[in-house]
Short mmCIF file of C-alpha atoms in Angstrom, two decimals:
data_model
loop_
_atom_site.label_atom_id
_atom_site.label_comp_id
_atom_site.label_asym_id
_atom_site.label_seq_id
_atom_site.Cartn_x
_atom_site.Cartn_y
_atom_site.Cartn_z
CA MET A 65 -8.48 -15.07 14.35
CA PHE A 66 -8.49 -11.34 13.68
CA ALA A 67 -10.13 -9.23 10.97
CA VAL A 68 -7.23 -7.10 9.77
CA HIS A 69 -7.98 -3.99 7.68
CA PHE A 70 -4.98 -2.63 5.77
CA MET A 71 -5.50 1.11 5.18
CA GLU A 72 -3.72 3.87 3.30
CA LYS A 73 -4.83 7.39 4.21
CA ASN A 74 -8.25 6.24 5.54
CA ILE A 75 -8.93 4.11 2.44
CA ILE A 76 -9.24 0.38 2.99
CA VAL A 77 -6.85 -1.38 0.61
CA LEU A 78 -7.30 -4.96 1.82
CA THR A 79 -9.21 -6.85 4.50
CA GLN A 80 -7.98 -10.26 5.63
CA VAL A 81 -8.71 -12.72 8.41
CA LEU A 82 -5.36 -13.53 10.00
CA ARG A 83 -4.17 -15.51 13.01
CA VAL A 84 -1.09 -13.34 13.62
CA ILE A 85 -1.23 -9.55 13.98
CA PRO A 86 1.31 -7.74 11.75
CA ALA A 87 4.11 -5.83 13.48
CA VAL A 88 5.12 -2.17 13.08
CA ASP A 89 7.97 -1.53 10.57
CA GLU A 90 7.27 -4.85 8.84
CA GLU A 91 7.68 -4.95 5.06
CA LEU A 92 4.75 -6.28 3.03
CA LYS A 93 3.41 -6.49 -0.49
CA ILE A 94 -0.28 -5.85 -1.26
CA LYS A 95 -1.67 -6.01 -4.80
CA GLY A 96 1.84 -5.85 -6.25
CA ARG A 97 2.79 -2.71 -4.32
CA LYS A 98 5.58 -2.74 -1.73
CA GLY A 99 4.82 -1.06 1.56
CA LYS A 100 5.74 -0.66 5.20
CA ILE A 101 3.47 -0.83 8.25
CA ILE A 102 3.32 2.49 10.11
CA SER A 103 0.90 1.75 12.96
CA VAL A 104 -1.40 -0.96 14.32
CA GLN A 105 -4.62 -0.17 16.23
CA GLU A 106 -7.16 -2.50 17.81
CA THR A 107 -10.69 -1.27 17.04
CA GLU A 108 -13.04 -4.03 18.18
CA GLU A 109 -12.78 -7.34 19.96
CA ASN A 110 -11.30 -9.03 16.88
CA GLY A 111 -10.78 -6.02 14.59
CA ILE A 112 -7.37 -4.54 13.80
CA ARG A 113 -6.55 -1.44 11.71
CA VAL A 114 -3.14 -1.37 10.10
CA GLN A 115 -1.84 1.87 8.53
CA VAL A 116 0.39 1.16 5.52
CA GLU A 117 2.65 3.53 3.59
CA PHE A 118 3.34 2.38 0.03
CA GLU A 119 6.40 3.25 -2.05
CA LYS A 120 5.88 5.85 -4.74
CA VAL A 121 5.43 4.43 -8.23
CA VAL A 122 7.74 5.97 -10.85
CA ASP A 123 6.58 5.65 -14.46
CA LYS A 124 9.64 5.15 -16.63
CA ASN A 125 7.71 5.17 -19.92
CA LYS A 126 6.69 8.85 -19.84
CA THR A 127 7.88 10.80 -22.85
CA SER A 128 8.67 14.43 -22.39
CA ILE A 129 7.31 17.19 -24.59
CA LYS A 130 10.76 17.74 -26.09
CA ASP A 131 10.91 14.15 -27.35
CA LEU A 132 7.58 14.51 -29.18
CA GLY A 133 8.90 17.44 -31.24
CA LYS A 134 11.98 15.53 -32.41
CA LYS A 135 10.12 12.63 -34.02
CA LYS A 136 10.58 12.25 -37.78
CA ARG A 137 7.52 11.99 -39.93
#
């Protein structure tokens, strides 16, 4: 069993105790965010650090300044 720390830019996103070490370039989903494993490092006897890069979140509900001026009152 390994203590696996999933990190994004030196911030711990999730810590899990797993039996299998994740592989590089593996797709995963943490807290509803899709990501890809960049690197895997062994830190201690049973500790593993996994660097994850998440996809950018695009907010589709943003209204532009132009749209606010066109609203009828």
